[in-house]
Coordinates of C-alpha atoms in Angstrom, one line a residue:
X1 CA 0.1 0.1 -0.1
X2 CA 1.4 3.3 -0.8
X3 CA 0.9 6.1 1.9
X4 CA -2.6 7.5 1.2
X5 CA -3.9 3.8 1.3
X6 CA -2.7 3.1 4.3
X7 CA -4.1 6.4 5.8
X8 CA -7.1 5.5 4.4
X9 CA -6.9 1.9 5.8
X10 CA -6.1 3.3 9.5
X11 CA -9.0 5.9 9.3
X12 CA -11.6 3.4 8.0
X13 CA -10.9 1.0 10.1
X14 CA -11.7 2.8 13.3
X15 CA -14.7 4.8 11.7
X16 CA -16.3 1.2 11.2
X17 CA -16.0 0.8 14.9
X18 CA -17.8 3.9 15.4
X19 CA -14.9 6.2 15.8
X20 CA -15.4 10.2 14.3
X21 CA -12.3 11.7 12.2
X22 CA -11.0 15.2 14.1
X23 CA -9.2 17.0 11.4
X24 CA -5.3 17.6 11.9
X25 CA -4.6 21.1 14.1
X26 CA -1.7 23.2 13.9
X27 CA 1.6 22.5 14.9
X28 CA 1.3 25.7 16.8
X29 CA -1.1 25.2 20.0
X30 CA -3.6 27.8 20.8
X31 CA -3.0 30.6 23.0
X32 CA -2.3 30.0 26.6
X33 CA -0.8 26.5 26.1
X34 CA 2.8 26.6 27.5
X35 CA 4.2 24.5 24.8
X36 CA 6.1 25.2 21.8
X37 CA 4.8 23.0 19.2
X38 CA 2.0 20.1 19.1
X39 CA 4.3 16.9 19.9
X40 CA 1.5 13.9 19.8
X41 CA -2.0 13.3 18.6
X42 CA -3.2 13.4 22.1
X43 CA -2.3 17.2 23.1
X44 CA -5.0 18.6 20.8
X45 CA -7.1 16.4 22.8
X46 CA -5.7 17.5 26.1
X47 CA -8.9 19.4 27.4
X48 CA -11.5 16.5 26.7
X49 CA -9.1 13.8 27.9
X50 CA -9.3 15.7 31.1
X51 CA -13.1 15.5 31.3
X52 CA -14.5 18.3 28.9
X53 CA -17.5 16.2 26.6
X54 CA -16.2 16.3 22.7
X55 CA -18.5 17.9 20.4
X56 CA -17.9 14.5 18.0
X57 CA -18.4 12.3 20.8
X58 CA -16.2 9.8 22.9
X59 CA -14.1 7.6 20.1
X60 CA -11.9 9.4 17.6
X61 CA -9.3 9.0 15.3
X62 CA -7.1 11.6 13.3
X63 CA -4.1 12.1 11.2
X64 CA -1.9 15.2 13.4
X65 CA 1.3 16.6 12.4
X66 CA 3.7 16.4 15.1
X67 CA 7.2 18.2 15.8
X68 CA 10.0 17.2 18.3
X69 CA 13.1 18.7 18.8
X70 CA 14.3 15.7 21.8
X71 CA 15.6 13.4 19.0
X72 CA 17.7 16.4 16.4
X73 CA 20.8 15.0 17.7
X74 CA 19.7 11.1 15.9
X75 CA 18.5 12.8 13.0
X76 CA 19.6 10.9 9.9
X77 CA 19.3 7.6 11.3
X78 CA 16.7 5.1 9.8
X79 CA 13.7 6.2 12.2
X80 CA 14.0 9.3 13.7
X81 CA 12.4 12.6 12.2
X82 CA 12.0 16.2 13.8
X83 CA 8.2 16.7 11.8
X84 CA 6.1 13.5 11.2
X85 CA 2.5 12.5 11.1
X86 CA 1.3 10.5 13.9
X87 CA -2.4 8.0 12.9
X88 CA -4.3 8.3 16.7
X89 CA -7.3 6.4 17.8
X90 CA -9.1 7.7 21.2
X91 CA -11.6 6.4 23.7
X92 CA -12.6 9.5 25.9
X93 CA -14.1 7.4 28.8
X94 CA -15.5 4.8 26.6
X95 CA -13.9 1.3 26.2
X96 CA -11.1 -0.3 28.1
X97 CA -6.9 -0.4 27.6
X98 CA -7.2 -4.2 26.4
X99 CA -9.7 -3.6 24.1
X100 CA -7.9 -1.1 22.3
X101 CA -5.0 -3.4 22.4
X102 CA -7.0 -6.3 20.8
X103 CA -8.3 -3.8 18.0
X104 CA -4.9 -2.6 17.2
X105 CA -3.1 -6.2 16.7
X106 CA -6.0 -6.8 14.4
X107 CA -5.2 -3.8 12.2
X108 CA -1.8 -4.0 12.3
X109 CA -2.0 -8.2 11.4
X110 CA -5.2 -7.7 8.7
X111 CA -5.8 -4.7 7.1
X112 CA -1.9 -3.1 7.5
X113 CA -0.2 -6.4 6.7
X114 CA 2.0 -6.8 9.6
X115 CA 3.4 -10.3 10.1
X116 CA 2.0 -11.6 13.6
X117 CA 5.9 -13.1 14.3
X118 CA 7.1 -9.2 13.5
X119 CA 5.7 -8.0 17.0
X120 CA 6.8 -7.5 20.5
X121 CA 5.4 -5.8 23.2
X122 CA 5.9 -4.0 26.5
X123 CA 4.0 -3.1 29.3
X124 CA 4.3 -1.1 32.7
X125 CA 5.9 -3.6 34.9
X126 CA 5.0 -1.6 38.4
X127 CA 6.4 1.1 40.2
X128 CA 6.4 2.1 44.1
X129 CA 3.0 3.7 43.4
X130 CA 1.2 1.5 41.1
X131 CA 1.6 -1.8 40.4
X132 CA 1.9 -4.0 37.0
X133 CA -0.5 -3.6 34.1
X134 CA -1.4 -7.3 34.3
X135 CA -4.4 -6.5 32.1
X136 CA -2.2 -5.5 29.2
X137 CA 0.3 -8.4 30.0
X138 CA -3.0 -11.1 29.5
X139 CA -4.2 -9.4 27.0
X140 CA -0.8 -9.7 25.1
X141 CA -0.6 -13.2 25.9
X142 CA -3.8 -14.1 24.8
X143 CA -3.2 -12.3 21.3
X144 CA 0.0 -14.6 21.3
X145 CA 2.2 -11.7 21.1
X146 CA 5.5 -12.1 23.4
X147 CA 5.5 -9.4 25.8
X148 CA 8.1 -8.0 28.4
X149 CA 7.4 -6.4 31.5
X150 CA 9.6 -3.1 31.8
X151 CA 10.7 -1.6 35.4
X152 CA 11.1 2.2 36.5
X153 CA 8.8 4.9 34.5
X154 CA 9.6 3.2 31.1
X155 CA 5.8 2.4 30.0
X156 CA 4.5 5.3 32.3
X157 CA 2.9 8.5 29.9
X158 CA 2.5 11.7 31.5
X159 CA 1.5 15.0 30.0
X160 CA 3.9 16.9 32.7
X161 CA 4.4 17.3 36.0
X162 CA 0.8 16.9 37.3
X163 CA -2.3 15.8 35.2
X164 CA -3.5 12.8 33.5
X165 CA -1.2 9.7 33.2
X166 CA -1.6 6.4 33.5
X167 CA 0.4 2.8 32.0
X168 CA 1.0 2.4 28.2
X169 CA 2.0 -0.9 26.5
X170 CA 4.0 0.2 23.3
X171 CA 3.9 -2.6 19.8
X172 CA 7.6 -3.1 18.6
X173 CA 8.3 -4.2 15.1
X174 CA 11.3 -6.0 14.2
X175 CA 13.5 -4.2 11.7
X176 CA 16.8 -5.9 12.6
X177 CA 18.7 -8.6 10.2
X178 CA 17.8 -11.9 10.2
X179 CA 14.7 -13.3 12.2
X180 CA 13.7 -11.5 15.3
X181 CA 15.5 -12.0 18.2
X182 CA 15.9 -10.7 22.1
X183 CA 13.8 -8.1 23.4
X184 CA 13.0 -4.6 23.0
X185 CA 15.1 -3.8 25.9
X186 CA 18.3 -6.0 24.4
X187 CA 17.9 -5.3 20.8
X188 CA 18.2 -2.1 19.0
X189 CA 16.9 -4.3 16.1
X190 CA 13.1 -4.0 18.1
X191 CA 11.3 -0.3 16.8
X192 CA 8.5 1.3 18.5
X193 CA 5.7 1.4 16.5
X194 CA 2.5 2.2 18.2
X195 CA 2.2 3.1 21.9
X196 CA -1.2 2.7 24.0
X197 CA -1.7 4.8 27.0
X198 CA -4.6 4.0 29.6
X199 CA -4.9 7.6 31.3
X200 CA -5.8 6.1 34.5
X201 CA -5.0 8.9 37.2
X202 CA -4.6 12.1 37.8
X203 CA -0.6 13.1 39.0
X204 CA -1.7 16.2 42.2
X205 CA 0.8 18.8 42.8
X206 CA 2.4 16.6 45.8
X207 CA 3.3 13.6 43.3
X208 CA 0.9 11.9 44.6
X209 CA -1.8 9.9 42.1
X210 CA -5.6 9.6 42.1
X211 CA -7.6 7.6 40.1
X212 CA -9.6 9.2 37.6
X213 CA -13.5 8.6 37.6
X214 CA -13.5 7.0 33.9
X215 CA -10.4 5.9 32.4
X216 CA -9.6 7.5 28.7
X217 CA -7.2 5.6 25.8
X218 CA -4.5 7.9 23.5
X219 CA -2.8 5.7 21.2
X220 CA -0.5 6.9 18.4
X221 CA 1.6 5.6 15.5
X222 CA 4.1 7.4 13.6
X223 CA 2.9 7.0 9.6
X224 CA 6.5 7.2 8.5
X225 CA 7.1 4.3 10.7
X226 CA 4.2 2.3 9.9
X227 CA 4.9 2.7 6.2
X228 CA 8.5 1.5 6.9
X229 CA 7.3 -1.5 8.6
X230 CA 4.7 -2.3 6.5
X231 CA 7.0 -2.0 3.3
X232 CA 9.8 -3.9 5.0
X233 CA 12.2 -1.1 4.0
X234 CA 15.5 -0.2 6.0
X235 CA 14.4 3.0 7.0
X236 CA 11.6 5.6 6.8
X237 CA 14.0 7.4 3.9
X238 CA 13.0 4.2 1.9
X239 CA 9.0 4.8 1.7
X240 CA 7.3 6.8 -0.6
X241 CA 6.8 9.6 2.0
X242 CA 10.5 10.5 1.4
X243 CA 11.7 9.3 -1.9
X244 CA 11.0 12.2 -3.9
X245 CA 12.9 14.0 -1.2
X246 CA 15.8 11.8 -1.7
X247 CA 15.6 11.5 -5.3
X248 CA 15.2 15.3 -5.7
X249 CA 18.1 16.4 -3.3
X250 CA 20.3 13.9 -4.7
X251 CA 20.0 15.1 -8.2
X252 CA 20.8 18.6 -7.1
X253 CA 23.4 17.8 -4.7
X254 CA 24.5 14.8 -4.3
X255 CA 25.7 14.5 -0.6
X256 CA 26.5 11.2 1.3
X257 CA 23.6 9.5 2.7
X258 CA 23.3 10.6 6.3
X259 CA 23.7 14.3 5.2
X260 CA 21.0 14.1 2.6
X261 CA 18.7 12.3 5.3
X262 CA 19.3 15.4 7.4
X263 CA 19.1 17.8 4.8
X264 CA 16.2 16.2 3.4
X265 CA 14.1 16.2 7.1
X266 CA 15.0 19.5 8.3
X267 CA 14.4 21.3 4.8
X268 CA 11.0 19.4 4.8
X269 CA 10.6 20.5 8.4
X270 CA 11.2 23.8 7.8
X271 CA 8.8 24.0 5.1
X272 CA 6.1 22.7 7.3
X273 CA 6.8 25.2 10.3
X274 CA 6.7 27.7 8.1
X275 CA 3.3 27.0 6.6
X276 CA 2.0 27.0 9.9
X277 CA 2.8 30.4 10.2
X278 CA 5.8 30.6 12.3
X279 CA 8.8 32.7 11.0
X280 CA 12.3 32.4 12.0
X281 CA 13.5 34.7 15.1
X282 CA 16.1 34.6 18.2
X283 CA 13.7 33.0 20.5
X284 CA 10.7 30.6 20.7
X285 CA 9.1 28.8 17.8
X286 CA 10.8 31.3 15.5
X287 CA 14.4 30.0 17.3
X288 CA 13.4 26.3 16.2
X289 CA 12.6 26.9 12.6
X290 CA 15.5 28.8 12.7
X291 CA 17.9 26.3 13.7
X292 CA 16.5 24.2 11.8
X293 CA 17.5 25.6 8.7
X294 CA 21.0 26.5 10.3
X295 CA 21.4 22.6 10.5
X296 CA 20.1 21.9 7.2
X297 CA 22.5 24.4 5.8
X298 CA 25.1 23.7 7.7
X299 CA 25.2 20.2 6.1
X300 CA 24.4 21.5 2.7
X301 CA 27.2 23.7 2.4
X302 CA 29.8 21.1 4.3
X303 CA 30.4 19.9 0.4
X304 CA 30.2 22.5 -1.7
X305 CA 29.8 26.2 -0.3
X306 CA 28.0 27.1 -3.5
X307 CA 24.7 25.3 -2.8
X308 CA 21.1 27.0 -2.3
X309 CA 17.8 26.3 -1.1
X310 CA 16.9 28.4 -4.4
X311 CA 17.4 25.2 -6.6
X312 CA 14.9 23.5 -4.6
X313 CA 11.9 21.8 -7.2
X314 CA 8.8 23.9 -6.3
X315 CA 7.0 20.4 -6.5
X316 CA 9.1 19.5 -3.5
X317 CA 7.4 22.3 -1.3
X318 CA 4.2 22.4 -3.1
X319 CA 3.9 18.5 -2.0
X320 CA 5.3 19.0 1.3
X321 CA 2.4 21.3 1.9
X322 CA -0.3 19.1 0.2
X323 CA 1.1 16.3 2.0
X324 CA 0.4 18.1 5.7
X325 CA -2.9 19.6 4.8
X326 CA -1.5 23.4 4.4
X327 CA -2.9 26.0 2.2
X328 CA 0.4 28.1 2.5
X329 CA 1.6 29.6 -0.8
X330 CA 4.6 27.8 -2.1
X331 CA 6.4 31.0 -3.1
X332 CA 5.9 32.9 0.4
X333 CA 7.3 30.0 2.2
X334 CA 10.3 29.5 -0.1
X335 CA 11.2 33.4 0.6
X336 CA 11.0 33.1 4.1
X337 CA 13.5 30.1 3.7
X338 CA 15.9 32.1 1.4
X339 CA 15.9 35.3 3.4
X340 CA 17.3 33.1 6.4
X341 CA 19.6 31.9 4.2
X342 CA 20.9 35.4 3.2
X343 CA 21.0 36.5 7.0
X344 CA 23.1 33.1 8.0
X345 CA 25.5 33.5 4.8
X346 CA 26.3 36.9 6.0
X347 CA 26.5 35.7 10.1
X348 CA 28.9 32.9 9.0
X349 CA 30.9 35.3 7.2
X350 CA 31.4 37.7 9.6
X351 CA 31.9 35.2 12.4
X352 CA 34.8 33.8 10.8
X353 CA 36.3 37.2 9.9
X354 CA 35.7 37.5 14.0
X355 CA 37.1 34.4 15.3
X356 CA 40.4 34.7 13.0
X357 CA 40.8 38.1 14.7
X358 CA 39.8 37.7 18.2
X359 CA 40.9 33.9 18.5
X360 CA 43.8 33.1 16.0
X361 CA 44.8 30.2 18.2
X362 CA 41.7 28.9 19.0
X363 CA 41.0 27.5 22.7
X364 CA 37.3 29.7 23.2
X365 CA 36.3 29.5 26.9
X366 CA 32.6 29.4 28.2
X367 CA 32.8 33.2 28.7
X368 CA 34.0 33.5 25.0
X369 CA 30.8 31.6 24.1
X370 CA 28.8 34.1 25.9
X371 CA 30.7 37.2 24.3
X372 CA 30.2 35.9 21.2
X373 CA 26.3 34.9 21.4
X374 CA 25.5 38.4 23.4
X375 CA 27.6 40.9 21.3
X376 CA 27.7 39.7 18.2
X377 CA 24.6 37.6 17.9
X378 CA 27.0 34.5 17.1
X379 CA 25.3 30.5 19.0
X380 CA 27.4 28.7 20.3
X381 CA 26.7 26.0 17.6
X382 CA 27.9 28.2 14.9
X383 CA 31.1 29.1 16.8
X384 CA 31.5 25.5 16.9
X385 CA 30.8 25.0 13.3
X386 CA 32.8 28.0 12.1
X387 CA 36.1 26.8 14.4
X388 CA 35.9 23.5 12.9
X389 CA 35.9 24.8 9.8
X390 CA 38.8 27.4 10.3
X391 CA 40.6 25.1 12.4
X392 CA 39.8 21.2 12.1
X393 CA 41.1 18.5 14.1
X394 CA 44.3 16.9 13.1
X395 CA 44.1 14.5 10.2
X396 CA 40.4 15.8 9.4
X397 CA 40.2 18.3 6.1
X398 CA 38.8 21.3 6.7
X399 CA 35.3 21.5 5.7
X400 CA 34.5 24.1 2.6
X401 CA 33.9 27.1 3.7
X402 CA 30.5 29.6 2.6
X403 CA 32.0 32.3 0.4

C-alpha cells in the first residue's frame, strides 16, 4: 500500500468501529498553551481527556502533524524525524485499554499486513505507587504476542508534572537483520511502532496519584514508521513519503547518505513549520525554525559552499504542504527560507572574520562563547562549526567554507 491507502485503511478501520475522524491541528498550539509545538496526536485533545465533552463524541480517530526536537541529534538514522504525522485513536471514557490493544493487533496484522511474528509488546511492570499492568500483559498473551514487563518509568505516560497519566503498552516491530531475537530492551532491532496509553490517574501537585472516575485511552503511531514496517524497507527514508525528497536532493547536490537524510528532514520540517505561520526568530518557535534551517544549511554547504535552497524544486515544497494539509502559498514559504539563508550566510562570513581576528589560536572558553553570542549574535553551535572549519581537528580536512 502507498501512503494514502495506508492512511485510509487506518481511518476506515476505526470509523467502522464508530470513531469520528477529527481534523489535523496546527503545529502551533492555541494561545495559553505552554508548549512550543504540538508533539503528539493527543495534545490537541487534552481538555477532552481531562473531562470536557468532545462535540464529536467519545470515540475519535485522526492524523496529526507533530514536531519533536528531542531527537535532533539522532536525525539521519533509520527512524527518527523532526516533523512527522501521527495516526491516532482515542477513547474518551468509553472502552478499555485491553480493547484498544485487541483492535490495534487486528488492524496491524489484518488490514495493514504486518506479520504477527514480527511483533513484540512491552507493558508497565509497576513501581512504588502502581502495580504492574496485568490487564495488558494478559491481553498480549491471549493474542500470542510476546510481552516484556519494564521497570522504572518505562511504559508510564504523563502530560507533565501534574495532570492525566497512566501505564502504556508499546507495540514494537522487528526491523533488524535476520529473524527476530531478543526483546525491545535488549535488541536495537525492535522499533517502537504504536503506543497505547490508558489514562487511569491524575498526578497531583504533591506527586500523589488520584484515580480518574472514568479512564481514557490514547494511542499514537508514526505514519512514517508504519510505512517502513509495512513495506519491509530499512528506513523511513525508503518509503514513498521520502523518496521524492531523496531523489530530488541527490540529483541536485549528491550529498552522502546521512547528510542527504539530515538535509531532507530539516528542510521538510522547516517548510511545514513555516506553513503553519512561524517565522525565523531569536527565541521561541522562531528559533526552532531558524535552528532547523541552519542545521540543514550547515550540512548542505559542507560539501559545496555554492549550494543554495534557491535550487529546491517547487514541486517538493508544494507536495510537502499538500501532504500536511497546509494552504500556505509555496512561493511565500520559499521566500522565508531564502531570506534566512542570506542572513545565515552573512552571519557566517562575519563570524569567520571575528574568530580569525579575536581567537587566532582557538581554545575558546565558556566566557568567549557567551561574549560572542551576547555581543555579536553568534550562537554557540555556529561558533563551534566555524571553529572546526578554521582549525580542523588533526588529520581531518577543513570543511569548505561558505563564500
